[in-house]
mmCIF file of C-alpha atoms in Angstrom:
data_model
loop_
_atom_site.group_PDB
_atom_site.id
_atom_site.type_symbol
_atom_site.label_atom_id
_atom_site.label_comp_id
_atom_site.label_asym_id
_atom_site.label_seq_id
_atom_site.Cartn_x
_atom_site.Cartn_y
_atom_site.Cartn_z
ATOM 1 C CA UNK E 14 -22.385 -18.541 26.094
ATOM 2 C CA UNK E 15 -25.947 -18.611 27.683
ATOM 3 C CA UNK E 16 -29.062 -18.484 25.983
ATOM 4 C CA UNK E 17 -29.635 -14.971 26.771
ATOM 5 C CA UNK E 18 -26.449 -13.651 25.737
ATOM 6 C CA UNK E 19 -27.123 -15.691 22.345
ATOM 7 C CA UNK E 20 -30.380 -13.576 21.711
ATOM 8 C CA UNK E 21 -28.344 -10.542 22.537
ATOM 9 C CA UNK E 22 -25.820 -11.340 19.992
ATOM 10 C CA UNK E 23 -28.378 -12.220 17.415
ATOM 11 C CA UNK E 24 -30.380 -8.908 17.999
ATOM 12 C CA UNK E 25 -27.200 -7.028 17.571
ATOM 13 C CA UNK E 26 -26.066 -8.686 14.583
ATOM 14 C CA UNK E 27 -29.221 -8.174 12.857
ATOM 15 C CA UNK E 28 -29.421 -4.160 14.099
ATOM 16 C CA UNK E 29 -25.718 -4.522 12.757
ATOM 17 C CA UNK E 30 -26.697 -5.585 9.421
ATOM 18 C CA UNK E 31 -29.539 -3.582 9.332
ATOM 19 C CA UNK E 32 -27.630 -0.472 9.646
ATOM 20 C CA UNK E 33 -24.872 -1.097 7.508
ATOM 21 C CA UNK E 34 -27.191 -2.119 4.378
ATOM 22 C CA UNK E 35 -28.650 1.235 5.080
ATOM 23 C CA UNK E 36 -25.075 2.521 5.133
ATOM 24 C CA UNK E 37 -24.769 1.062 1.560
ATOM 25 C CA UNK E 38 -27.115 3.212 -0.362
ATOM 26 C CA UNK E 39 -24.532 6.636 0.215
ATOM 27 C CA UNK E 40 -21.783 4.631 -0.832
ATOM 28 C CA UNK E 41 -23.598 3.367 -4.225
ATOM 29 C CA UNK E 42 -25.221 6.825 -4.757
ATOM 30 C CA UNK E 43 -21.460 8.154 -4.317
ATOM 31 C CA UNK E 44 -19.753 5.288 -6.509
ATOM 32 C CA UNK E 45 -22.281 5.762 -9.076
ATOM 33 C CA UNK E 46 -21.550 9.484 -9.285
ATOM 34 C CA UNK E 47 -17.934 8.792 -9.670
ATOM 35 C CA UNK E 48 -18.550 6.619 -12.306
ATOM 36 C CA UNK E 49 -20.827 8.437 -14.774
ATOM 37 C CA UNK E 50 -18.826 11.398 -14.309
ATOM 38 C CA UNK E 51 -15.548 9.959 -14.922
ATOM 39 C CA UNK E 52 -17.053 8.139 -17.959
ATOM 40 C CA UNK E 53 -18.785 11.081 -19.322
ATOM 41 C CA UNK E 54 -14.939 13.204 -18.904
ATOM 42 C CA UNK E 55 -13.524 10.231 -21.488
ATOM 43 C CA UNK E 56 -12.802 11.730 -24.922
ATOM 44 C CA UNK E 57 -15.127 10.454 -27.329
ATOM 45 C CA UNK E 58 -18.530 10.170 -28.403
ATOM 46 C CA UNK E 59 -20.902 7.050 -28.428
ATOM 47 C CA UNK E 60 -22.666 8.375 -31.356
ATOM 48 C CA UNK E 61 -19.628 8.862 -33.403
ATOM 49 C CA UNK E 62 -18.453 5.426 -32.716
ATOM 50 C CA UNK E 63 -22.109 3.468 -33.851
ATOM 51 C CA UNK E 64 -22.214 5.906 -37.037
ATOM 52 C CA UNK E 65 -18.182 4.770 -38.212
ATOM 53 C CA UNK E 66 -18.081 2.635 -41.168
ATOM 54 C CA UNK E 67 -21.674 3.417 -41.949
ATOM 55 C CA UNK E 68 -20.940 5.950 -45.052
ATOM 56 C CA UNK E 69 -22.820 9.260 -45.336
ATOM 57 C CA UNK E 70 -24.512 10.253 -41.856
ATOM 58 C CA UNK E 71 -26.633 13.774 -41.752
ATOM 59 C CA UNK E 72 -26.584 15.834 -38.987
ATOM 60 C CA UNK E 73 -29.843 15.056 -38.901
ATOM 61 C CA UNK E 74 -29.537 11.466 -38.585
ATOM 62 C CA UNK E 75 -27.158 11.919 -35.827
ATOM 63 C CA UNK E 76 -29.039 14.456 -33.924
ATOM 64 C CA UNK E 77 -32.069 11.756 -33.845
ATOM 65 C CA UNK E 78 -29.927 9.473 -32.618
ATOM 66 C CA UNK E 79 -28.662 11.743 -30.111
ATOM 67 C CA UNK E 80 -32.097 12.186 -29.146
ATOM 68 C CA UNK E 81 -33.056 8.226 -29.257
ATOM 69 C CA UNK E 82 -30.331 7.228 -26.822
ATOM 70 C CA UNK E 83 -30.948 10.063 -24.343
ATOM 71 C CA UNK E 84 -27.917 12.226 -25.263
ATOM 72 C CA UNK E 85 -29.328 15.241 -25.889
ATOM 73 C CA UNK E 86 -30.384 15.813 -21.834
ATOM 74 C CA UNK E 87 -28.093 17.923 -19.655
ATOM 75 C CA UNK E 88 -25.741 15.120 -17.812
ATOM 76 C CA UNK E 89 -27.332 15.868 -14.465
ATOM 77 C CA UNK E 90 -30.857 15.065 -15.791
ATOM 78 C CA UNK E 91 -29.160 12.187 -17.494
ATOM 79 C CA UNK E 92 -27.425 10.735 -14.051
ATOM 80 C CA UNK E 93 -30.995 11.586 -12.601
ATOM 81 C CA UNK E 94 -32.541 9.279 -15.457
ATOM 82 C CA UNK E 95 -29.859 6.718 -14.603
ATOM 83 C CA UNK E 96 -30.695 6.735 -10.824
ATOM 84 C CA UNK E 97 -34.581 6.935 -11.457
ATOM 85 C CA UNK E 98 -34.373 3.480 -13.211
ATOM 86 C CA UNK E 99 -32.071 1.658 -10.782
ATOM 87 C CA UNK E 100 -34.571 2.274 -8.354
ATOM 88 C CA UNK E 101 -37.045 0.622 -10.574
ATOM 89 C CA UNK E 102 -35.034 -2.252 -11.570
ATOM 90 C CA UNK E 103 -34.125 -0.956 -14.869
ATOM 91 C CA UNK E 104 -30.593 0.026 -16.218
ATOM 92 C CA UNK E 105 -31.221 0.850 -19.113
ATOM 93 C CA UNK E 106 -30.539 -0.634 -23.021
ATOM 94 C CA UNK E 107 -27.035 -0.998 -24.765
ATOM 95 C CA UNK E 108 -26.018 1.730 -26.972
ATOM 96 C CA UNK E 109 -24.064 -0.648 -28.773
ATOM 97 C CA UNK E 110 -26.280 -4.088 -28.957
ATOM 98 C CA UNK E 111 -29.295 -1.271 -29.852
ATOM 99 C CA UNK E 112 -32.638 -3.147 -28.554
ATOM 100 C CA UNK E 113 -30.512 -5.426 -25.948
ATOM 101 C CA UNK E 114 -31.239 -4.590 -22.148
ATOM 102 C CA UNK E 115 -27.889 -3.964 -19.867
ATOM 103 C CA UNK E 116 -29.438 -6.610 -17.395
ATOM 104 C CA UNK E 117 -29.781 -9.236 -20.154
ATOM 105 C CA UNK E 118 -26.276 -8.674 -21.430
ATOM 106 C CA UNK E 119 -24.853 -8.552 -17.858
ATOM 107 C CA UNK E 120 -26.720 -11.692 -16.466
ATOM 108 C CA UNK E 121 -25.664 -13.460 -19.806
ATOM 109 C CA UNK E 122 -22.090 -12.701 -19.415
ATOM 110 C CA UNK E 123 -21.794 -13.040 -15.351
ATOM 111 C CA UNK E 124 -21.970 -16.886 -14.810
ATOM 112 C CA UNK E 125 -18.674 -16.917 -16.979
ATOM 113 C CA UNK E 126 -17.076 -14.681 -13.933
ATOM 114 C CA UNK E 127 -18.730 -16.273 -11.239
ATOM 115 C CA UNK E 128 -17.379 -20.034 -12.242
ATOM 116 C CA UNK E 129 -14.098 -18.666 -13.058
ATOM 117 C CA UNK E 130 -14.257 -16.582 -9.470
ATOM 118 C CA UNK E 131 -15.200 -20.126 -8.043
ATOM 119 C CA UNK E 132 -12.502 -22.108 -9.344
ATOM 120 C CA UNK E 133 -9.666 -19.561 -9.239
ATOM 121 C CA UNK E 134 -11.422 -19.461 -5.224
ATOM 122 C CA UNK E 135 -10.612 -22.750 -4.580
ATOM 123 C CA UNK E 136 -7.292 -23.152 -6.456
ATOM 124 C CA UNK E 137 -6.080 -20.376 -3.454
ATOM 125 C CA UNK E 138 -7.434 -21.778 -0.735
ATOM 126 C CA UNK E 139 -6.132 -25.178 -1.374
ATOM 127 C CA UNK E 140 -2.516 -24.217 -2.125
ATOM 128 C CA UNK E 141 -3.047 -21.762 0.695
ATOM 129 C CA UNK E 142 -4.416 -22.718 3.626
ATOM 130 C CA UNK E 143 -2.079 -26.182 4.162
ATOM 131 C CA UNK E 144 0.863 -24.476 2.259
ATOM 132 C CA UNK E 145 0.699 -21.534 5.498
ATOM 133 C CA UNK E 146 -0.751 -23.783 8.257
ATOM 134 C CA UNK E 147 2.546 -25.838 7.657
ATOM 135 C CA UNK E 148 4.935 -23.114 7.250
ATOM 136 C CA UNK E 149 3.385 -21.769 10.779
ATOM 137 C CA UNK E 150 4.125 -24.916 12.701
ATOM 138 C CA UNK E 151 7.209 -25.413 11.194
ATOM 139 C CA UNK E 152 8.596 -22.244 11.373
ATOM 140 C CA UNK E 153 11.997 -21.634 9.266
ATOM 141 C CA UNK E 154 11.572 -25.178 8.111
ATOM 142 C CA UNK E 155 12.376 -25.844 4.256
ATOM 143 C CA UNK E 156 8.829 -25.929 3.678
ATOM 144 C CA UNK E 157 8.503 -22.579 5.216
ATOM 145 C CA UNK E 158 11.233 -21.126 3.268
ATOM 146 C CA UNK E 159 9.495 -22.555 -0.108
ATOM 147 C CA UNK E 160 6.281 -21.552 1.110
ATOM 148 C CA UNK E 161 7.701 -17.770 1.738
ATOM 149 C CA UNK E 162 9.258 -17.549 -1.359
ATOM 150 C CA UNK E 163 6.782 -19.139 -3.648
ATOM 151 C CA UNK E 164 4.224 -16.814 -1.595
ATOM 152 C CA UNK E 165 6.949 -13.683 -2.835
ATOM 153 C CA UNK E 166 6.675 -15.021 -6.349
ATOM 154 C CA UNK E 167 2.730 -15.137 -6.423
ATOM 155 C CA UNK E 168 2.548 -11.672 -4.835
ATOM 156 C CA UNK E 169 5.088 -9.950 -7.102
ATOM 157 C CA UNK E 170 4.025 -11.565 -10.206
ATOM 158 C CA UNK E 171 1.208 -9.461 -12.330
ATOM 159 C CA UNK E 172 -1.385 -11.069 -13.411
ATOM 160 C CA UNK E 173 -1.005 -10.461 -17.270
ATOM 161 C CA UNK E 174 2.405 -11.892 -17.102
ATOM 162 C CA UNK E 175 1.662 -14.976 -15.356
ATOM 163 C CA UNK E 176 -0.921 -15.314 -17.988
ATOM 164 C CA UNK E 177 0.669 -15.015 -20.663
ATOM 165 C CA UNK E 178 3.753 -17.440 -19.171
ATOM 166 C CA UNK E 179 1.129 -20.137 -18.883
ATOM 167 C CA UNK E 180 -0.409 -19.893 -22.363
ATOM 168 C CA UNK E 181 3.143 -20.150 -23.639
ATOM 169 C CA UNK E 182 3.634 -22.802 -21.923
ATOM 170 C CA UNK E 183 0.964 -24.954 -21.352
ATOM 171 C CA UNK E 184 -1.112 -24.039 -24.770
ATOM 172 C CA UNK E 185 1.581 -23.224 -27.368
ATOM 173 C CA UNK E 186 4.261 -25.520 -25.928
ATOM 174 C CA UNK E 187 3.200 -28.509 -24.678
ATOM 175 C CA UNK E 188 -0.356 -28.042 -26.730
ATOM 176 C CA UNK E 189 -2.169 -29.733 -23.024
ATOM 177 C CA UNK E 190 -4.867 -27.093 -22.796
ATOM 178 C CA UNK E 191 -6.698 -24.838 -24.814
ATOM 179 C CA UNK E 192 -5.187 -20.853 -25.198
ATOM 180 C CA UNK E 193 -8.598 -19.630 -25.291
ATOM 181 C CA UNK E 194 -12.206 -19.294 -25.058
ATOM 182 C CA UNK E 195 -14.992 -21.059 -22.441
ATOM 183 C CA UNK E 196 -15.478 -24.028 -24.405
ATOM 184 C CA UNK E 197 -15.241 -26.271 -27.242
ATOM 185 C CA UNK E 198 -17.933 -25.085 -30.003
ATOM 186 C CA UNK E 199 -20.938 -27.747 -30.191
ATOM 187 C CA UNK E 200 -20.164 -29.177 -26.781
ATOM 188 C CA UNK E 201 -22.077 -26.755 -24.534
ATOM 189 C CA UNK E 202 -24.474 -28.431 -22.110
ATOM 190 C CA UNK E 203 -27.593 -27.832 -21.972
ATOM 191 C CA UNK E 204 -28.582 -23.910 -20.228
ATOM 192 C CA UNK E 205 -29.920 -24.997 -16.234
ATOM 193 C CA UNK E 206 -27.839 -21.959 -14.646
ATOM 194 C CA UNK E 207 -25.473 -21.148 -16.828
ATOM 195 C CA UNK E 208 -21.978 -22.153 -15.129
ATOM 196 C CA UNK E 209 -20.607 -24.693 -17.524
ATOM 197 C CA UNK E 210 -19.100 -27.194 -14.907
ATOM 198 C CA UNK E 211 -22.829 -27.368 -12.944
ATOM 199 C CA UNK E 212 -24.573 -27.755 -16.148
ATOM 200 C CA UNK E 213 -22.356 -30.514 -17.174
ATOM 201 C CA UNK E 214 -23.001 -32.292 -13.659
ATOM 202 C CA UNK E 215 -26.574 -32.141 -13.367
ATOM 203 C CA UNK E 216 -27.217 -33.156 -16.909
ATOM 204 C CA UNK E 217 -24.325 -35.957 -17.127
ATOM 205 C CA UNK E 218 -22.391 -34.264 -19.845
ATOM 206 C CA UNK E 219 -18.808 -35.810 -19.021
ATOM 207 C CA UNK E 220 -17.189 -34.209 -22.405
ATOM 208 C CA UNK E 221 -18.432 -30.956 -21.815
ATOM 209 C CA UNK E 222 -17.309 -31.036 -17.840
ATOM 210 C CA UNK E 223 -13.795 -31.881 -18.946
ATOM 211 C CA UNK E 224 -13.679 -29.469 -22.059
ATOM 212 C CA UNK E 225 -15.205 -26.686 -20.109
ATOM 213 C CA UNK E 226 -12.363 -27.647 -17.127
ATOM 214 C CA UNK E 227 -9.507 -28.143 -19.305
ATOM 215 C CA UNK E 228 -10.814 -24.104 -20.585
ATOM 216 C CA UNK E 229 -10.975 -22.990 -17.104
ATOM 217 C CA UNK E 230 -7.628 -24.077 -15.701
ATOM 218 C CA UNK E 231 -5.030 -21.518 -17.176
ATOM 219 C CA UNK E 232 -7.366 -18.273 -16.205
ATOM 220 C CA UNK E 233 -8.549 -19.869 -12.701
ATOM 221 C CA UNK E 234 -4.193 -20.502 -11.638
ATOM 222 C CA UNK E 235 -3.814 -17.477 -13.595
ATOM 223 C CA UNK E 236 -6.488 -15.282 -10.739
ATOM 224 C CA UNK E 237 -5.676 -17.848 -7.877
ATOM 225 C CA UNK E 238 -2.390 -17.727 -7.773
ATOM 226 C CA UNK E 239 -1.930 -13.647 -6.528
ATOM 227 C CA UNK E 240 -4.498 -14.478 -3.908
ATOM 228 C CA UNK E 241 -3.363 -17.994 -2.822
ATOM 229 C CA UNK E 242 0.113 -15.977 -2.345
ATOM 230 C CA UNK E 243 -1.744 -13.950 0.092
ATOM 231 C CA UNK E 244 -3.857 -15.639 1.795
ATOM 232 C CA UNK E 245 -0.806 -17.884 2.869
ATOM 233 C CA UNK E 246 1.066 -14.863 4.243
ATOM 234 C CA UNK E 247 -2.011 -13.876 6.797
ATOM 235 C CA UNK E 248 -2.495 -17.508 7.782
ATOM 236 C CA UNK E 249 1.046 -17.822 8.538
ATOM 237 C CA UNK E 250 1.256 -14.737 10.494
ATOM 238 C CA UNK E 251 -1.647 -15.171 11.881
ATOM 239 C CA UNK E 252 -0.956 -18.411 13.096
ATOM 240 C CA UNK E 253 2.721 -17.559 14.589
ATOM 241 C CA UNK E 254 0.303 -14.797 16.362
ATOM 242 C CA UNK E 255 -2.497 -17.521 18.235
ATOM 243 C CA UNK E 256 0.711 -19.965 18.696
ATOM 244 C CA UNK E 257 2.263 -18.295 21.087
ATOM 245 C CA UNK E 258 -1.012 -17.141 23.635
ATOM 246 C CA UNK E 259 -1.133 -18.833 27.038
ATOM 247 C CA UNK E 260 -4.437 -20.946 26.150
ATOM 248 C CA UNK E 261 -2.688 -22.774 23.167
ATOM 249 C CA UNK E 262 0.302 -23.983 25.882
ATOM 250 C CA UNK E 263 -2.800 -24.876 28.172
ATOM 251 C CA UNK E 264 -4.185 -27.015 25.686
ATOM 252 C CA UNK E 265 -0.838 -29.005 24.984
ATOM 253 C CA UNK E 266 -0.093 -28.844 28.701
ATOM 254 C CA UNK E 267 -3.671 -31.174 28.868
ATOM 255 C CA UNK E 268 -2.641 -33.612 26.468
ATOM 256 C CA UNK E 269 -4.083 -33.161 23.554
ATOM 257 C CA UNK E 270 -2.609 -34.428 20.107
ATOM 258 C CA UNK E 271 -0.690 -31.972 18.328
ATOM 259 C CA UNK E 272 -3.042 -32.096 15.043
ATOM 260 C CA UNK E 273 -6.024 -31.343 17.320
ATOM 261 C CA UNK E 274 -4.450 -28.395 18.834
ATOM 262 C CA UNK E 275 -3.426 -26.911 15.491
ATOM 263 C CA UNK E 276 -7.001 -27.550 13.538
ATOM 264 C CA UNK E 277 -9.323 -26.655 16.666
ATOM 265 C CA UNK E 278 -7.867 -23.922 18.639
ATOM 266 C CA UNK E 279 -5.212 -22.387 16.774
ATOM 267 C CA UNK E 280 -5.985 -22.946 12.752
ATOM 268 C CA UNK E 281 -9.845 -21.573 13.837
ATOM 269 C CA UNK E 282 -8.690 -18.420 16.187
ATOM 270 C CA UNK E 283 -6.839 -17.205 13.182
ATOM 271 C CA UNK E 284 -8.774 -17.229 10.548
ATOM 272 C CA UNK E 285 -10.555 -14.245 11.433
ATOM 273 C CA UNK E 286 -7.655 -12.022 9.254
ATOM 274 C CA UNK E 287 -7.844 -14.850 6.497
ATOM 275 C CA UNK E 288 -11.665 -14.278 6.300
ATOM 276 C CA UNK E 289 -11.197 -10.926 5.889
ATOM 277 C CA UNK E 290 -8.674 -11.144 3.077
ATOM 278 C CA UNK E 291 -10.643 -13.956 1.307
ATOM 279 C CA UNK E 292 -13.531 -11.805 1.379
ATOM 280 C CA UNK E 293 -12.427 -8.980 0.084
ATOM 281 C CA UNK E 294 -10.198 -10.696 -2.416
ATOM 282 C CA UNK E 295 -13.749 -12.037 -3.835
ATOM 283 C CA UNK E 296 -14.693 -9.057 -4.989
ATOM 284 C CA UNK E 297 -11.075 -7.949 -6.080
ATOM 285 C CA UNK E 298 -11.787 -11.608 -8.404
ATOM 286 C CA UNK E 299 -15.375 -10.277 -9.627
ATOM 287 C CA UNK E 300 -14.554 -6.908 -10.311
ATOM 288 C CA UNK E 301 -10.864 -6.955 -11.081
ATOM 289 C CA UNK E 302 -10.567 -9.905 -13.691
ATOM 290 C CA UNK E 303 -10.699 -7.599 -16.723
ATOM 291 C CA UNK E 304 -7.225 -7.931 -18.199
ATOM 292 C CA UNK E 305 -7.362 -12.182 -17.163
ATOM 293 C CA UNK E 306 -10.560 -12.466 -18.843
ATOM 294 C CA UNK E 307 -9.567 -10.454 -22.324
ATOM 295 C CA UNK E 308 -6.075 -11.862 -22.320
ATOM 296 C CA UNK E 309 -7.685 -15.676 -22.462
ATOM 297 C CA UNK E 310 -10.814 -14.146 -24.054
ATOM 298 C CA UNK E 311 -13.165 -15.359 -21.715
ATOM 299 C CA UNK E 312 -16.775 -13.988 -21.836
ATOM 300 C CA UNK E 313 -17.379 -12.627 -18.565
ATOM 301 C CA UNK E 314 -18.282 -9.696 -17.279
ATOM 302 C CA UNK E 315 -14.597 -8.249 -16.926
ATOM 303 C CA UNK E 316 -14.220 -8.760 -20.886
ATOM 304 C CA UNK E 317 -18.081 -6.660 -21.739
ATOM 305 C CA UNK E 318 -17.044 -3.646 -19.470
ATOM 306 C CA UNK E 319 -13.336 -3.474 -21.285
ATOM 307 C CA UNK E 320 -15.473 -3.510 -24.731
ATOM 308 C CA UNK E 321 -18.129 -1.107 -24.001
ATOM 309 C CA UNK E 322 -15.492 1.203 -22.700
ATOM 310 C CA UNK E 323 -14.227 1.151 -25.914
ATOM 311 C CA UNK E 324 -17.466 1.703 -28.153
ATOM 312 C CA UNK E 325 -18.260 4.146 -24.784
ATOM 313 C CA UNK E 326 -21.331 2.004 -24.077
ATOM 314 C CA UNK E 327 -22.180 4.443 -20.971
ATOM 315 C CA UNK E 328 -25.067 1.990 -19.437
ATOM 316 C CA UNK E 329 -23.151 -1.312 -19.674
ATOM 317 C CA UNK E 330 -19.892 0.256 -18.059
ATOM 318 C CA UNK E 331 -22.256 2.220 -15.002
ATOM 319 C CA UNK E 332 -24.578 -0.957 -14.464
ATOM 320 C CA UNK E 333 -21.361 -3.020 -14.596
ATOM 321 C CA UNK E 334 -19.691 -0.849 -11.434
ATOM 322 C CA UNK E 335 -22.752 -0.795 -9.872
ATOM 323 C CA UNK E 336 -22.817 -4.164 -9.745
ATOM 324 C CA UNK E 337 -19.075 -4.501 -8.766
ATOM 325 C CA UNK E 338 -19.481 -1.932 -6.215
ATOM 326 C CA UNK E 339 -22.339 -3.928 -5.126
ATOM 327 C CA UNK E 340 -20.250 -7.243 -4.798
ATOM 328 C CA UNK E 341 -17.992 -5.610 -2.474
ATOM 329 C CA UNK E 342 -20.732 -4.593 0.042
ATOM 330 C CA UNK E 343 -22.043 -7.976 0.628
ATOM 331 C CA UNK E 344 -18.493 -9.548 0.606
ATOM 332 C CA UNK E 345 -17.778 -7.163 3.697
ATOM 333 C CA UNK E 346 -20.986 -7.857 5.073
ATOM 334 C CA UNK E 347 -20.172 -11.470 4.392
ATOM 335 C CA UNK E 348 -16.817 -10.900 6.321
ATOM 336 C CA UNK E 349 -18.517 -9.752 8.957
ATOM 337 C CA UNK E 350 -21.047 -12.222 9.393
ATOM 338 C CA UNK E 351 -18.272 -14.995 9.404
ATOM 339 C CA UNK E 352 -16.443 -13.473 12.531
ATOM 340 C CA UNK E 353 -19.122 -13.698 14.588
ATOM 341 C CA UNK E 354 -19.530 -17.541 13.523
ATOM 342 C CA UNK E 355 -15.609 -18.406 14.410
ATOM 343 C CA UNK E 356 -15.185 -15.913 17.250
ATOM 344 C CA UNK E 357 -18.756 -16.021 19.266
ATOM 345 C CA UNK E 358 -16.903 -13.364 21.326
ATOM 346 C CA UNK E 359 -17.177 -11.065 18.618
ATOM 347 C CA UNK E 360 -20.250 -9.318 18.467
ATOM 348 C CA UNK E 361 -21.630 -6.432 16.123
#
């Protein structure tokens, strides 16, 4: 491609970008509509809930609290408040932890979801990515038939299930890792960024790196394994696809070594659908890892939005989406950035 039609690209990619983070703020604006409304239509009352097991209450005492947490506005000025402050920055304070901001409690409970997005991540692409590769170029080979069914089994398998199969039998049973929880109490590193495994590295903690790994197995295969199942299918497909194009029969007409031609032209030309799926399936692992994370009670994000639905915690739930909603955006723009990287033909 000539220098020229390099700039061109670039300037297009960035006009892209441009216009589709501009394309973002209708979709948020719509998601976050959805979202208070929906919440707001759920039977029960956030009031009701923080006076239980508290005796007596007035009327009066309720009304104030009404009052102190906002409740008392008609819901369109209260979606109107809502909006006002995510456009400053500010989402607002627990109704549940009363004094505690939503962003402290989210970006205290989000580096649990982000290293178990990581690790669950990598388990998929590493079981994926040879596991279809091989089943591609060895087409109804016995590792492609193990591949294809083990790839059925991942797929088919819901999540809560495969959990709880794996607690039963690598916790209970054969007692090899822990059922629960992020860590051992009294061996968490010191805080640098929050992600136990980091931490552990940077400040040479070797117990708390293996306790916090040992933790983070059983929810990670428990996330990864769905995903890795899929990820294998579009590679394999994908790869059958680029396989049989004339400029892959070109390249083995020239000589080159079988391993080349599989890892530089065809593993690369496909990927583009893999991309796509892994991206997407990143935010699917951020914003759909509720049941994984209360089933091995992790604290992540996942686990605060299923309890402040519950107490009806309205500004933890709608920061929560927002920020899930979020995620996806920039995982598409992500996926869109990354085709233009393995296919320079692509432009945007």
């Amino acid at each position: 491609m000539s220098p020229a039609s390099r700039r061109r690209c670039r300037t297009l990619s960035g006009s892209y970008l441009a216009r589709r983070l501009l394309q973002t703020i209708p979709v948020v604006i719509g998601v976050t509509l959805i979202v208070f409304t929906l919440i707001h239509l759920t039977p029960g009352d956030p009031v009701e809930v923080m006076m239980a097991g508290q005796g007596t209450v007035t009327q009066q005492q309720i009304d104030q609290l009404r009052a102190e947490m906002g409740l008392d506005e008609p819901l369109w000025r209260q979606y109107l408040l809502f909006l006002g402050g995510l456009a400053r920055g500010d989402i607002g304070i627990s109704f549940y932890y009363r004094g505690t901001s939503v962003g402290s409690l989210i970006a205290s409970r989000l580096p649990a979801t982000i290293e178990l997005t990581v690790m669950a991540l990598l388990i998929s692409l590493v079981i994926a990515l040879p596991v279809g590769v091989l089943s591609a170029v060895r087409r109804y080979s016995w590792p492609d038939r193990v591949g294809t069914v083990g790839a059925l089994l991942g797929v088919s398998m819901p999540d809560f299930w495969l959990g709880l199969v794996l607690m039963i039998v690598f916790a209970v049973t054969l007692q090899w890792l822990p059922i629960s929880g992020r860590i051992t109490y009294g061996l968490e590193p010191a805080h640098l960024t929050g992600l136990y495994l980091l931490d552990s590295l940077l400040t040479r903690n070797g117990p708390a790196f293996g306790d916090a790994l040992r933790h983070l197995l059983l929810p990670a295969v428990t996330l990864g394994a769905a995903m890795a199942a899929l990820t294998m299918r579009i590679t394999r497909s994908s790869m059958l696809e680029v396989i049989r194009q004339e400029y892959i029969t070109y390249a083995r007409a020239k000589g080159l070594s079988g391993a080349r031609v599989v890892l530089r032209h065809v593993l690369r030309n496909a990927l583009i659908p893999t991309v796509t799926v892994v991206t997407l399936n990143v935010g699917t692992l951020l914003g759909g890892n509720m049941i994984v994370e209360t089933i091995f009670g992790w604290p992540g994000l996942g686990r605060l939005v299923v309890d402040s639905v519950y107490v009806r915690d309205y500004p933890v739930v709608q920061a929560a989406v927002f920020v899930y909603a979020l995620t996806y955006i920039l995982m598409n723009l992500a996926a869109d950035s990354l085709y233009t990287y393995l296919n320079p033909r692509v432009t945007l």
